[in-house]
Coordinates of C-alpha atoms in Angstrom, one line a residue:
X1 CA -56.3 42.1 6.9
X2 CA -55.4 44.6 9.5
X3 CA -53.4 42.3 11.4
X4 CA -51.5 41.8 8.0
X5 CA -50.7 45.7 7.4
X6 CA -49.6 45.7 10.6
X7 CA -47.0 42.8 10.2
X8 CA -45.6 44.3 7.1
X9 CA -45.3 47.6 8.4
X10 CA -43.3 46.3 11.4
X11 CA -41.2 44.0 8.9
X12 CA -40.7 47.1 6.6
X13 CA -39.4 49.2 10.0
X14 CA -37.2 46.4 11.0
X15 CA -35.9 46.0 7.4
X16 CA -35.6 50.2 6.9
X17 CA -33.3 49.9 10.9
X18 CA -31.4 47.1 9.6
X19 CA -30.4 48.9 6.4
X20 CA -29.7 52.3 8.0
X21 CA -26.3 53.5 7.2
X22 CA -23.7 54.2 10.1
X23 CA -21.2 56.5 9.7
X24 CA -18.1 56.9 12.3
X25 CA -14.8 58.7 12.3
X26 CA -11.8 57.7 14.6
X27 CA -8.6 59.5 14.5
X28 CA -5.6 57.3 15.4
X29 CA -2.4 58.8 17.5
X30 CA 0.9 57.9 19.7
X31 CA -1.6 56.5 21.8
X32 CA -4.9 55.0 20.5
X33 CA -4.3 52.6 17.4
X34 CA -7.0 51.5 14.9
X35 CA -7.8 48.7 17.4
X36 CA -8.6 50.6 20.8
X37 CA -10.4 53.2 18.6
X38 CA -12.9 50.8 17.0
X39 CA -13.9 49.6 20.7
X40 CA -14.7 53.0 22.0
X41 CA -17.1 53.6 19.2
X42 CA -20.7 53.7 21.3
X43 CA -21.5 50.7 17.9
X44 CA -21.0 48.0 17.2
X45 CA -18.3 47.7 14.4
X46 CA -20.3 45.1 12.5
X47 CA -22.8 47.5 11.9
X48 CA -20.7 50.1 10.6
X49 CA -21.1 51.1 6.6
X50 CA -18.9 53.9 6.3
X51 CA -15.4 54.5 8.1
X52 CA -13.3 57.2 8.0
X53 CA -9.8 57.1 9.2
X54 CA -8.0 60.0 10.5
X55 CA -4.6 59.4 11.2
X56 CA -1.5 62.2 11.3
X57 CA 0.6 61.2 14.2
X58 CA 0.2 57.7 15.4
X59 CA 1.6 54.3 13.8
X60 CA 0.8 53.0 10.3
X61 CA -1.6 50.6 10.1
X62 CA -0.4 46.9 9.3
X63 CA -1.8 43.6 8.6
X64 CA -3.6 43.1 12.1
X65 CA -5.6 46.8 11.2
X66 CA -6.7 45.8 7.7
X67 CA -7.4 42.1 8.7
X68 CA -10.1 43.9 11.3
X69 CA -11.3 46.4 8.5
X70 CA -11.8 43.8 6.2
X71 CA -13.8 41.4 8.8
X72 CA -16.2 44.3 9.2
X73 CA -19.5 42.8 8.1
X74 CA -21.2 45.6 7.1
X75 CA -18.6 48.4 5.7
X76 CA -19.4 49.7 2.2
X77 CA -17.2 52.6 2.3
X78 CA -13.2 52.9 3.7
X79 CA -12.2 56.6 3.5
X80 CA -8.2 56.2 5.0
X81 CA -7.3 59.8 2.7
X82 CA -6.9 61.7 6.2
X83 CA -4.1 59.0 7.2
X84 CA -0.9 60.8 6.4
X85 CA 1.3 58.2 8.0
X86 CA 0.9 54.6 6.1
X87 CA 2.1 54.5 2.8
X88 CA 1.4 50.5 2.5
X89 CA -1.4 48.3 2.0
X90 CA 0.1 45.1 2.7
X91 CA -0.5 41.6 0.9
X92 CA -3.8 40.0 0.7
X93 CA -5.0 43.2 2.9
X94 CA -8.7 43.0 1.5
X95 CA -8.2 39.8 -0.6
X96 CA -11.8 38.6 -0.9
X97 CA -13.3 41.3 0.6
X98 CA -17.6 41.4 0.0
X99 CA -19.0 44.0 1.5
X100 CA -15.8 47.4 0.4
X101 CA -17.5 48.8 -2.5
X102 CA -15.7 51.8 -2.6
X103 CA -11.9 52.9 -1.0
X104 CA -10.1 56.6 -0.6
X105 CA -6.1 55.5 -0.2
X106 CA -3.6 57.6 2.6
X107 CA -2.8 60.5 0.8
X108 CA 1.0 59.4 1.1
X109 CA 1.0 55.6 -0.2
X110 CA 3.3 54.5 -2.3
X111 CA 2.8 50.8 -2.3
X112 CA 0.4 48.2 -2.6
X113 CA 1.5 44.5 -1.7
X114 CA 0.2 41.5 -4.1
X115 CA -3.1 40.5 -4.1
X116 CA -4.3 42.9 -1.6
X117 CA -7.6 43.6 -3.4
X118 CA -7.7 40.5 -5.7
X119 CA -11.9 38.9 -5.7
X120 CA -13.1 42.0 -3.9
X121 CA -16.3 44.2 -3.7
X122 CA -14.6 47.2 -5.0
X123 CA -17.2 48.9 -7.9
X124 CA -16.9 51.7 -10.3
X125 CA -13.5 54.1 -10.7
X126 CA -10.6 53.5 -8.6
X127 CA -8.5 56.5 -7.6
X128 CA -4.8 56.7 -6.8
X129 CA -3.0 59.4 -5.0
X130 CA 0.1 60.6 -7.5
X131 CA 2.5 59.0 -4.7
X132 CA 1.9 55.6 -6.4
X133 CA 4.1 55.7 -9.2
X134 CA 5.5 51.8 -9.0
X135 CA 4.0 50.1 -12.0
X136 CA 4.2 46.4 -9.7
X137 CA 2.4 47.8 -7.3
X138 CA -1.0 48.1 -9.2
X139 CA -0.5 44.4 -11.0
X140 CA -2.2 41.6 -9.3
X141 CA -3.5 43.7 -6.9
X142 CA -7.3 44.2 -8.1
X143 CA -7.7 40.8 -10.2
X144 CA -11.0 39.2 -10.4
X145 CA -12.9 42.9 -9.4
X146 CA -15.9 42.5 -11.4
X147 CA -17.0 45.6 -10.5
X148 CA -14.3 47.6 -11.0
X149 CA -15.0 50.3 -14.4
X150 CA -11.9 52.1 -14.5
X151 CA -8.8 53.2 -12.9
X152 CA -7.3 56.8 -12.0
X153 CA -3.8 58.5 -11.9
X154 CA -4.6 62.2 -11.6
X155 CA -1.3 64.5 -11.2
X156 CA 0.7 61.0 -11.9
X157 CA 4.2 61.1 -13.8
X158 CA 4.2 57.8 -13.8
X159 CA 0.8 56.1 -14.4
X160 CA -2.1 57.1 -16.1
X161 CA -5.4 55.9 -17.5
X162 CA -7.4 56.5 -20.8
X163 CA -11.0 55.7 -20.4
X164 CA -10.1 53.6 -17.1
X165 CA -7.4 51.5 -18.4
X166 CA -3.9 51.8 -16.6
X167 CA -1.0 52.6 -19.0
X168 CA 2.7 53.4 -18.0
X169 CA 5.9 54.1 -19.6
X170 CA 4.8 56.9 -21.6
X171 CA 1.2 55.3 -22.6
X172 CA 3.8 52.7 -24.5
X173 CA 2.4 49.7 -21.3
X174 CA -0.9 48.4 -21.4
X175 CA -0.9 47.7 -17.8
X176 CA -4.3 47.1 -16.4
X177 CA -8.0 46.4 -18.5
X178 CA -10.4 46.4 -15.5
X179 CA -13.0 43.7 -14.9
X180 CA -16.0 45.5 -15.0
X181 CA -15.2 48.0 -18.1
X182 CA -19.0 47.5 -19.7
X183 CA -17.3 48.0 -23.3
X184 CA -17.5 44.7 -25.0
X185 CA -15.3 45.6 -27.8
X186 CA -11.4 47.4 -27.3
X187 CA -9.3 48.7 -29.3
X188 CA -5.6 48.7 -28.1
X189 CA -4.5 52.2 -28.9
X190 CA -1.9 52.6 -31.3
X191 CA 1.1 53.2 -30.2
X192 CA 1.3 50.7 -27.6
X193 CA 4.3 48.2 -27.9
X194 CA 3.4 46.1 -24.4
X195 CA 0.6 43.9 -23.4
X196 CA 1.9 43.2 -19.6
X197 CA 1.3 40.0 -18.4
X198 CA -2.2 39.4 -16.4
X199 CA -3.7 42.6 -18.2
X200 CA -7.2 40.9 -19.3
X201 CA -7.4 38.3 -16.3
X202 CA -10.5 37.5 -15.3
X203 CA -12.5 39.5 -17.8
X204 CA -16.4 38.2 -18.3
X205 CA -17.3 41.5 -20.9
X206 CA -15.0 41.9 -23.4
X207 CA -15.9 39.8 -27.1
X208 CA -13.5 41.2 -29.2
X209 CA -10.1 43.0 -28.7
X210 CA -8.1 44.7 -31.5
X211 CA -3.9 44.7 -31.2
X212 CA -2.6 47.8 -33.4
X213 CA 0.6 47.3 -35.7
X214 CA 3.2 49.3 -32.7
X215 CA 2.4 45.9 -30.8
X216 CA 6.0 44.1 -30.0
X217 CA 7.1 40.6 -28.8
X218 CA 9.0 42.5 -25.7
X219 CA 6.3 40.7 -23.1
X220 CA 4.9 37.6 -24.7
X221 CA 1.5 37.7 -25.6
X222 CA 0.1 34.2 -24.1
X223 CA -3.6 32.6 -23.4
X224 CA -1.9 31.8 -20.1
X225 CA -0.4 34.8 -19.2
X226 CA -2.0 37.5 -21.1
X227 CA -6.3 36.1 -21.4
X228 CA -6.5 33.7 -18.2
X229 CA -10.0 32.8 -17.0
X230 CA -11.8 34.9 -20.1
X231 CA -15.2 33.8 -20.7
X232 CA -16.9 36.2 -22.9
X233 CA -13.9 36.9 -25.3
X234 CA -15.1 35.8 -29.4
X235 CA -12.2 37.4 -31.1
X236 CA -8.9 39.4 -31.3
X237 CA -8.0 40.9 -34.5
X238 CA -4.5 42.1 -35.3
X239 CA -3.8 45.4 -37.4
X240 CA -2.1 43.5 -40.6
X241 CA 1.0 46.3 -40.6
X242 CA 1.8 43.9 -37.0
X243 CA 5.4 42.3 -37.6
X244 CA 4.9 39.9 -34.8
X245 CA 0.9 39.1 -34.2
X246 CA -1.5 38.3 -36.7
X247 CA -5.3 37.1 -36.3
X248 CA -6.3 33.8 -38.4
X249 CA -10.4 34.3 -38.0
X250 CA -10.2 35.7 -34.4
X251 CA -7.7 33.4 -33.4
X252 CA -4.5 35.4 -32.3
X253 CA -1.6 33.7 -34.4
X254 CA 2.3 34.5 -33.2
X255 CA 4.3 35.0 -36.4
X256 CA 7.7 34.9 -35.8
X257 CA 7.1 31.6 -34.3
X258 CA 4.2 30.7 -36.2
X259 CA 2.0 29.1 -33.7
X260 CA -1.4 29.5 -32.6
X261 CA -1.3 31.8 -29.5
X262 CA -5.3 32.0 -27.7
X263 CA -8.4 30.8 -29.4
X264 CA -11.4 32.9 -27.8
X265 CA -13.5 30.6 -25.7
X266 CA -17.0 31.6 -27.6
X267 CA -16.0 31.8 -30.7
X268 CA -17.9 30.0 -33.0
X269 CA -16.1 29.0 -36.4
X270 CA -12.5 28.1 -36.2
X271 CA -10.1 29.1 -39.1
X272 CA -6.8 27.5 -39.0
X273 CA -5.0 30.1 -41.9
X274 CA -2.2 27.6 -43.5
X275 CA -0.5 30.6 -44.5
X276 CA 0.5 31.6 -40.9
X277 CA 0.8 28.1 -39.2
X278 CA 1.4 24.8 -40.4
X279 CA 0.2 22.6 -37.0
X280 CA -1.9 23.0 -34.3
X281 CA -0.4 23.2 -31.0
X282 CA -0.7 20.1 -29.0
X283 CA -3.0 19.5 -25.9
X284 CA -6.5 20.6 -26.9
X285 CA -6.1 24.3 -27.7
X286 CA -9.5 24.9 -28.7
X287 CA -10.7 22.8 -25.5
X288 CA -12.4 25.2 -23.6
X289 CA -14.0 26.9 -26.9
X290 CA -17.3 24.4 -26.6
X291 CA -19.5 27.1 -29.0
X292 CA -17.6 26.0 -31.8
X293 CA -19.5 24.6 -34.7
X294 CA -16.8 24.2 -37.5
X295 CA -13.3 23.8 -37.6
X296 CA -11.4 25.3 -41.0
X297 CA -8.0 24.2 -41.6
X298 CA -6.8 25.9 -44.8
X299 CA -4.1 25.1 -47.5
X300 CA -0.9 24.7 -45.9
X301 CA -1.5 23.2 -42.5
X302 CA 0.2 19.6 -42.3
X303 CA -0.9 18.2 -39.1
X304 CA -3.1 18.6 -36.4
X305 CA -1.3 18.1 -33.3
X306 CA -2.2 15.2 -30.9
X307 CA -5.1 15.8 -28.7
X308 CA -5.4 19.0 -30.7
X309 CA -8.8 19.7 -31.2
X310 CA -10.5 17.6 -27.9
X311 CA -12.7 19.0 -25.5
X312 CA -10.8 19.9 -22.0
X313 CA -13.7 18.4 -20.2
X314 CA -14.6 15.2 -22.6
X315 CA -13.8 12.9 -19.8
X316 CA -15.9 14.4 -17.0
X317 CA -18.9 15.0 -18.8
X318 CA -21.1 12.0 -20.4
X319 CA -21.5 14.1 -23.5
X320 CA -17.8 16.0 -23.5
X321 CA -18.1 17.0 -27.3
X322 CA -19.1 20.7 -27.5
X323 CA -21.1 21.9 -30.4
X324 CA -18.5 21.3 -33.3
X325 CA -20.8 19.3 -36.5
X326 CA -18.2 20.2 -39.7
X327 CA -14.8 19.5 -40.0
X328 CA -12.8 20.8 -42.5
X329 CA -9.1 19.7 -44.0
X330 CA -6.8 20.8 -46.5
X331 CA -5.1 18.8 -49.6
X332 CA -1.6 20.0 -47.5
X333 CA -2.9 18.0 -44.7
X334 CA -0.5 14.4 -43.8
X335 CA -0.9 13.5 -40.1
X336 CA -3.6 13.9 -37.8
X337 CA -2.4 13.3 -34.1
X338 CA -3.8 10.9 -31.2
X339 CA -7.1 11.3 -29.9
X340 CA -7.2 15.0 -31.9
X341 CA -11.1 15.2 -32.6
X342 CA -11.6 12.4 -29.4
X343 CA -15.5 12.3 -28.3
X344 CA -16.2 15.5 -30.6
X345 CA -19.6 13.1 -30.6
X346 CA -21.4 16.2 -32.0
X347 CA -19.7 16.0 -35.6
X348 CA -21.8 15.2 -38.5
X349 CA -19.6 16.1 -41.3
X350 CA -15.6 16.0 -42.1
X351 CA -14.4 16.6 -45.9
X352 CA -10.8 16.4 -46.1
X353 CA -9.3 17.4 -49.8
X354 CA -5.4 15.0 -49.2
X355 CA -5.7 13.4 -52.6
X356 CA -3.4 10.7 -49.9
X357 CA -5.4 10.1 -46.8
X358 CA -3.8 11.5 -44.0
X359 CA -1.5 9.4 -41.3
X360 CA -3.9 8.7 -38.0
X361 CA -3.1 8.6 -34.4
X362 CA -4.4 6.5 -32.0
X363 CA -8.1 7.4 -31.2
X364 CA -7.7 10.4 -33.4
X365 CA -11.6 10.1 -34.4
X366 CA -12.8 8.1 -31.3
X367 CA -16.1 8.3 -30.7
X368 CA -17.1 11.4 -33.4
X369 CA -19.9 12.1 -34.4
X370 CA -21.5 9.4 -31.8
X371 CA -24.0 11.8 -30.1
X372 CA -25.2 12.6 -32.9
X373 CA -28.8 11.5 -34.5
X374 CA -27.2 12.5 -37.9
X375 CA -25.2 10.3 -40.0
X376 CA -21.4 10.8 -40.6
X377 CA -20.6 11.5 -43.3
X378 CA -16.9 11.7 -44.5
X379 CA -16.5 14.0 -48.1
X380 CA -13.1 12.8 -49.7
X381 CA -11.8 13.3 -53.7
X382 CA -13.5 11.3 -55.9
X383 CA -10.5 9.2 -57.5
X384 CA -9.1 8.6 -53.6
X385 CA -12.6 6.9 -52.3
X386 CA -11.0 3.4 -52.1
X387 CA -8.1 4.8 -50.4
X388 CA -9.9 6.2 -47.7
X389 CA -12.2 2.8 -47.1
X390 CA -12.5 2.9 -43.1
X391 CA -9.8 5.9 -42.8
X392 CA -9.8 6.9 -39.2
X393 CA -11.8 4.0 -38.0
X394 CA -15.1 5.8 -38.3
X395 CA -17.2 3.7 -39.5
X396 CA -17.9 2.2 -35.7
X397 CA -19.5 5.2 -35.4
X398 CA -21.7 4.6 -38.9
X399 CA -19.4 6.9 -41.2
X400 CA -20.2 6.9 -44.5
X401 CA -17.6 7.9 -47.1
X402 CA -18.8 9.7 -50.5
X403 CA -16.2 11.5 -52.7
X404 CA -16.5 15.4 -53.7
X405 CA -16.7 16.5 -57.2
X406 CA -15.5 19.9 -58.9
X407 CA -18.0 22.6 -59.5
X408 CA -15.7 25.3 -61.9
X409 CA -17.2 28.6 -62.7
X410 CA -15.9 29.6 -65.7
X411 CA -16.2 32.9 -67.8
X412 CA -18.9 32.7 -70.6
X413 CA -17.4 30.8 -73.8
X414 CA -16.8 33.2 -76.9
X415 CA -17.3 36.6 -74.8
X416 CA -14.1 38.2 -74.9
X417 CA -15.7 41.9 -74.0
X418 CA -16.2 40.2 -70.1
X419 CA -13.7 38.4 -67.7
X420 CA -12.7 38.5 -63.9
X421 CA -16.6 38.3 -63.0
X422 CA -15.3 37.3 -59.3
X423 CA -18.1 34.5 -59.9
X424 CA -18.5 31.9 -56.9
X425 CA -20.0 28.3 -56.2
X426 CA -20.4 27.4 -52.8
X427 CA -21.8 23.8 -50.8
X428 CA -21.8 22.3 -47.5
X429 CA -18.3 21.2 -48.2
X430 CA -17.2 24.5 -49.4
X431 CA -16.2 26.8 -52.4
X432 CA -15.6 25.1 -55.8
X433 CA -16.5 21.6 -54.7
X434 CA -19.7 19.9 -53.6
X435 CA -21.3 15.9 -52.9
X436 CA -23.8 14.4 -54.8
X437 CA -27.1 15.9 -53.8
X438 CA -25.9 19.1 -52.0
X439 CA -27.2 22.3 -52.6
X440 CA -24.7 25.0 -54.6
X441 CA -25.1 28.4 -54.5
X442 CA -24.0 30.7 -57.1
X443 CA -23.2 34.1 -57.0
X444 CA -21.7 36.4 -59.6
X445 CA -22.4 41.1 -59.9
X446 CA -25.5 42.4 -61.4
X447 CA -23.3 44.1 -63.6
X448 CA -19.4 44.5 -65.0
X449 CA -18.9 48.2 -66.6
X450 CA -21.6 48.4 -69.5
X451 CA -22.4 44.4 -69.1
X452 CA -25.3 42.8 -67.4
X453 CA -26.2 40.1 -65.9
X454 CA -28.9 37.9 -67.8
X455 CA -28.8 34.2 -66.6
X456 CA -26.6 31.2 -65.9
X457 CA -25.5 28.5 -68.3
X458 CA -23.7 25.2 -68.0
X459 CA -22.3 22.7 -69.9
X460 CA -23.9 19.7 -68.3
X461 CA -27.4 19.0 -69.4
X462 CA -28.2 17.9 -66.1
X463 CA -27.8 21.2 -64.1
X464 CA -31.0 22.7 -63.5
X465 CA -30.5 25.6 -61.9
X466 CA -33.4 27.6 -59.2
X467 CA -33.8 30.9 -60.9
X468 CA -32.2 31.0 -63.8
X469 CA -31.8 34.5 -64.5
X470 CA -31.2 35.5 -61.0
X471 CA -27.7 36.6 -60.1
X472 CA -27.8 34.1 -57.0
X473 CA -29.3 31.3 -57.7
X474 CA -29.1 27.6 -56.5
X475 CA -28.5 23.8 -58.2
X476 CA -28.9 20.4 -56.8
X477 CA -25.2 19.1 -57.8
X478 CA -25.2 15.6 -60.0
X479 CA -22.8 12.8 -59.3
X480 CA -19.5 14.5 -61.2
X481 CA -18.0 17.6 -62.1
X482 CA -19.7 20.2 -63.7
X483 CA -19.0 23.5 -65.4
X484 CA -20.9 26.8 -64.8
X485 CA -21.2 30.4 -66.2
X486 CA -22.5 33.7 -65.8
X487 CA -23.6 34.8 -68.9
X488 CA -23.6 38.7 -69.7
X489 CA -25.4 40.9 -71.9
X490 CA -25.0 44.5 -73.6
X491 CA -27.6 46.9 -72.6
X492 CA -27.5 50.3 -75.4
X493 CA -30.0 52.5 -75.0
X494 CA -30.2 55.5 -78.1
X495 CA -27.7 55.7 -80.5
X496 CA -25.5 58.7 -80.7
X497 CA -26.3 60.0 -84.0
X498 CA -30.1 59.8 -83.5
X499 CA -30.5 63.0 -81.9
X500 CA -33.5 64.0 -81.3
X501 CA -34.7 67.4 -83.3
X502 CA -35.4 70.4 -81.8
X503 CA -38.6 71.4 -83.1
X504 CA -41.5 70.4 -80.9
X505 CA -45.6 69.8 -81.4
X506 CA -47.9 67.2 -82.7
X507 CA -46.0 65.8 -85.6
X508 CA -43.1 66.6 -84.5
X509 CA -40.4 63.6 -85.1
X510 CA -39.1 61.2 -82.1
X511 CA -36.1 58.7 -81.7
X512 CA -35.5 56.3 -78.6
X513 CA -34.1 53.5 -80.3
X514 CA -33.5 50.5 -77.3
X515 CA -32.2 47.1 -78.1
X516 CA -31.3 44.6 -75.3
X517 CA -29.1 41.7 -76.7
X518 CA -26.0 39.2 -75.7
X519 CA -22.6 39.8 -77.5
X520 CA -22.6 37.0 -78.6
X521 CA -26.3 36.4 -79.1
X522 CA -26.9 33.1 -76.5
X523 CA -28.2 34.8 -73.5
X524 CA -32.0 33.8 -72.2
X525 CA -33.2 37.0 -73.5
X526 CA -32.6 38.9 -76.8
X527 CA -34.7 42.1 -76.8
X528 CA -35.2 44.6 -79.8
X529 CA -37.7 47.8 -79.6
X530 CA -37.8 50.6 -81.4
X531 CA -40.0 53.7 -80.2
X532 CA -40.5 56.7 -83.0
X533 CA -42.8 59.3 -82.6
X534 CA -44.5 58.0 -78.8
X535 CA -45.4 54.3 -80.6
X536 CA -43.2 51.0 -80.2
X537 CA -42.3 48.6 -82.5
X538 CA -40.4 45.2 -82.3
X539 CA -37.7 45.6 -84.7

């Protein structure tokens, strides 16, 4: 055991040497460059974890200096603010660089060359000397810096920061969103009219970014030139007062040209708004989103573009499909293009509402739904079911087809004191329509002004609904269309000229008259009490 102690402690010495941190200075003149300095040092420069550069009178340092500063093995800290001769940080300078956590520029630069930072160590704020004033000369220079918080312009005409993200023009340029901001939701300032290209590269935090109205189409707003290599992103949202963006679900929607723009990568449920675009952009837009789990297309969308909705890696992967089960098209829809939903192997349910099934390109369903231990099934209107015999192909993959049927919620017949009760049915296939078997929820208020809610009526006999009296409730739907309603009741409590009498004691006289009943006297319950003098009576 002794022996042990003694290894550790020797280890833990080595370990403590190895780790120790080594600080040198060299100052640079006519004579002694960055080069000749290094090799007087008494160290050697691999060992080296801070550096401080000094340099007022000899040459500026060029690539050969910052390709030997950047080879340094262990250097965690580069302090070049006593350097009042570079001004440039040339291309690629520290491109890559593992070890630099932290950086102090020449006092004097004005210029940093492309790239010269890009996949680097580089952690927390980044500070600029008020000499950098070229907007260029910060973009694609720091890209892929995961551990870069926030960026720095103090005493800067020309650049600035709020809360570490690099503006210019007046705060009108969103030029810079760092890496490493920890924030996983942002909220573009109003204000703003730019998004510069390459802003959010990178970025493995941010879930959901808000674009105000003063956004413009001056720099187009792209997946690939605006949210490249994102991988944490679930939504952007658009301020609805935006003349030129919009947001379908999270999905950022151009629409002046009305196209989809970027679809997040995890997002989850995909809405297609027909009211903004009528197609899906071709060559699989939503391909890298492989969280998915339903795809929406509302009224007004009339195709789905080919290869549209396919996984970007279904041929390299045995199982390429993501995690979409439910598919969801409009009555507006007519074509859906070539191999669109190919190998989306995953999908256990499509209803599509075309009372005229759809045109279909080659391989449009191929393979769907094959991974899948569930059964396919495909949800179409009731009087098109022997239109749609084999549409798409699908039953290779054991597709059944079964039509949809109506489920209306009405207002209550002969109640004319309650209407608009924003009532809802809702299945597996969606509001207002449901398949044989499938569970409907209902939903309607507790209350509307002076009415209340007291149960839920139909006119099939063969609804049978959960809880009848409950607001929400369920029903197992039948083989057609039904009818539902929410049936309301008049609650008075007292009557207004049954005041109670002022005088007080034993025998004194009592009123608290209560009746319960439906307007129109065919709710569940029809209650009538009458209290006088502290007893009840039914009445």
């Amino acid at each position: 055991m002794k022996r042990q102690a003694l290894i550790a402690a020797l280890m833990l010495g080595v370990s403590g040497m190895m780790s120790a941190q080594v600080e040198k200075t060299v100052t640079l003149d006519g004579s002694v460059n960055l080069k000749s300095a290094l090799d007087a040092l008494d160290v050697d420069i691999n060992t080296i974890s801070s550096l401080s550069v000094v340099n007022e009178e000899g040459a500026a340092l060029t690539a050969a200096d910052y390709a030997i500063l950047n080879s340094m093995q262990a250097l965690e800290s580069l302090d070049l603010s006593g350097d009042k001769v570079t001004t440039t940080i040339t291309a690629n300078a520290f491109l890559n660089n593992a070890t630099i956590k932290s950086v102090a520029f020449p006092a004097g630069l004005n210029n940093l060359e492309g790239g010269c930072f890009n996949n680097s160590a580089l952690e927390g704020t980044v500070t600029f000397p008020s000499t950098l004033t070229s907007p260029p000369a910060v973009m694609n220079r720091f890209q892929n810096c995961q551990g870069i918080t926030g960026f720095e312009f103090p005493g800067n005409n020309s650049l600035s920061s709020v809360d570490g993200v690099v503006y210019c023009d007046g705060g009108r340029t969103l030029l810079v969103y760092p890496c490493g901001k920890p924030e996983k939701q942002f909220a573009i300032p109003e204000g703003v009219t730019k998004i510069q290209d390459q802003s959010f590269f990178y970025n493995n935090i941010l879930e959901e970014l808000t674009i105000p109205a003063s956004v413009t189409n001056a720099v187009e707003v792209s997946a690939d030139k605006t949210f490249r290599y994102n991988t944490a992103l679930k939504a952007i949202y658009v301020d609805p007062a935006n003349e030129y963006y919009a947001s379908s679900g999270g999905i950022l929607v151009n629409t002046e040209t009305r196209t989809l723009v970027m679809c997040p990568p995890m997002i989850e449920h995909v809405v297609v708004d027909g009211a903004l675009v009528t197609t899906t952009p071709n060559y699989r837009f939503f391909g890298e989103a492989a969280l998915v789990e339903s795809m929406t297309f509302t009224e007004g969308v009339i195709s789905i573009a080919d290869n549209g909705c396919r996984m970007t890696n279904s041929e390299n992967l045995a199982d390429g499909s993501g995690a979409l089960k439910s598919i969801f098209l409009p009555s507006s829809l007519t074509t859906v293009g070539g191999n669109a939903f190919c190998r989306r192997g995953n999908v256990s349910m499509i209803v599509c509402k075309a009372l005229t099934p759809p045109a279909v390109g080659g391989n449009a369903f191929f393979d769907l739904g094959k991974f899948d231990s569930d059964p396919l099934v495909v949800y179409v209107p009731e009087e098109s079911l022997a239109a749609y015999a084999n549409w798409g192909g699908m039953q290779a993959y054991g597709a059944q087809y079964k039509p949809f049927y109506a489920v209306e919620v009405t207002e209550e017949p002969g109640n004319v004191y309650v209407s608009e009760c924003n009532a809802a049915a809702v299945s597996p296939l969606g509001e207002g329509i449901a398949g044989e078997g499938t569970e409907v929820a209902l939903s309607a208020p507790d209350e509307i002004d002076s009415f209340y809610f007291s149960g839920w009526a139909s006119t099939s006999e063969d609804v049978t609904f959960a809880e009848e009296t409950s607001p929400n409730t369920t029903f197992i739907m039948p083989a057609h269309a039904v009818e539902v309603y929410p049936v309301y009741s008049h609650i008075v409590t007292g009557l207004e000229d049954l005041a109670a009498p002022a005088a007080t004691g034993a025998n004194a006289p009592a009123y608290d008259m209560t009746f319960i009943f439906n307007v129109n006297g065919t709710g569940p319950n029809i209650e009538r009490r009458m209290s006088i003098g502290g007893k009840t009576s039914e009445i």
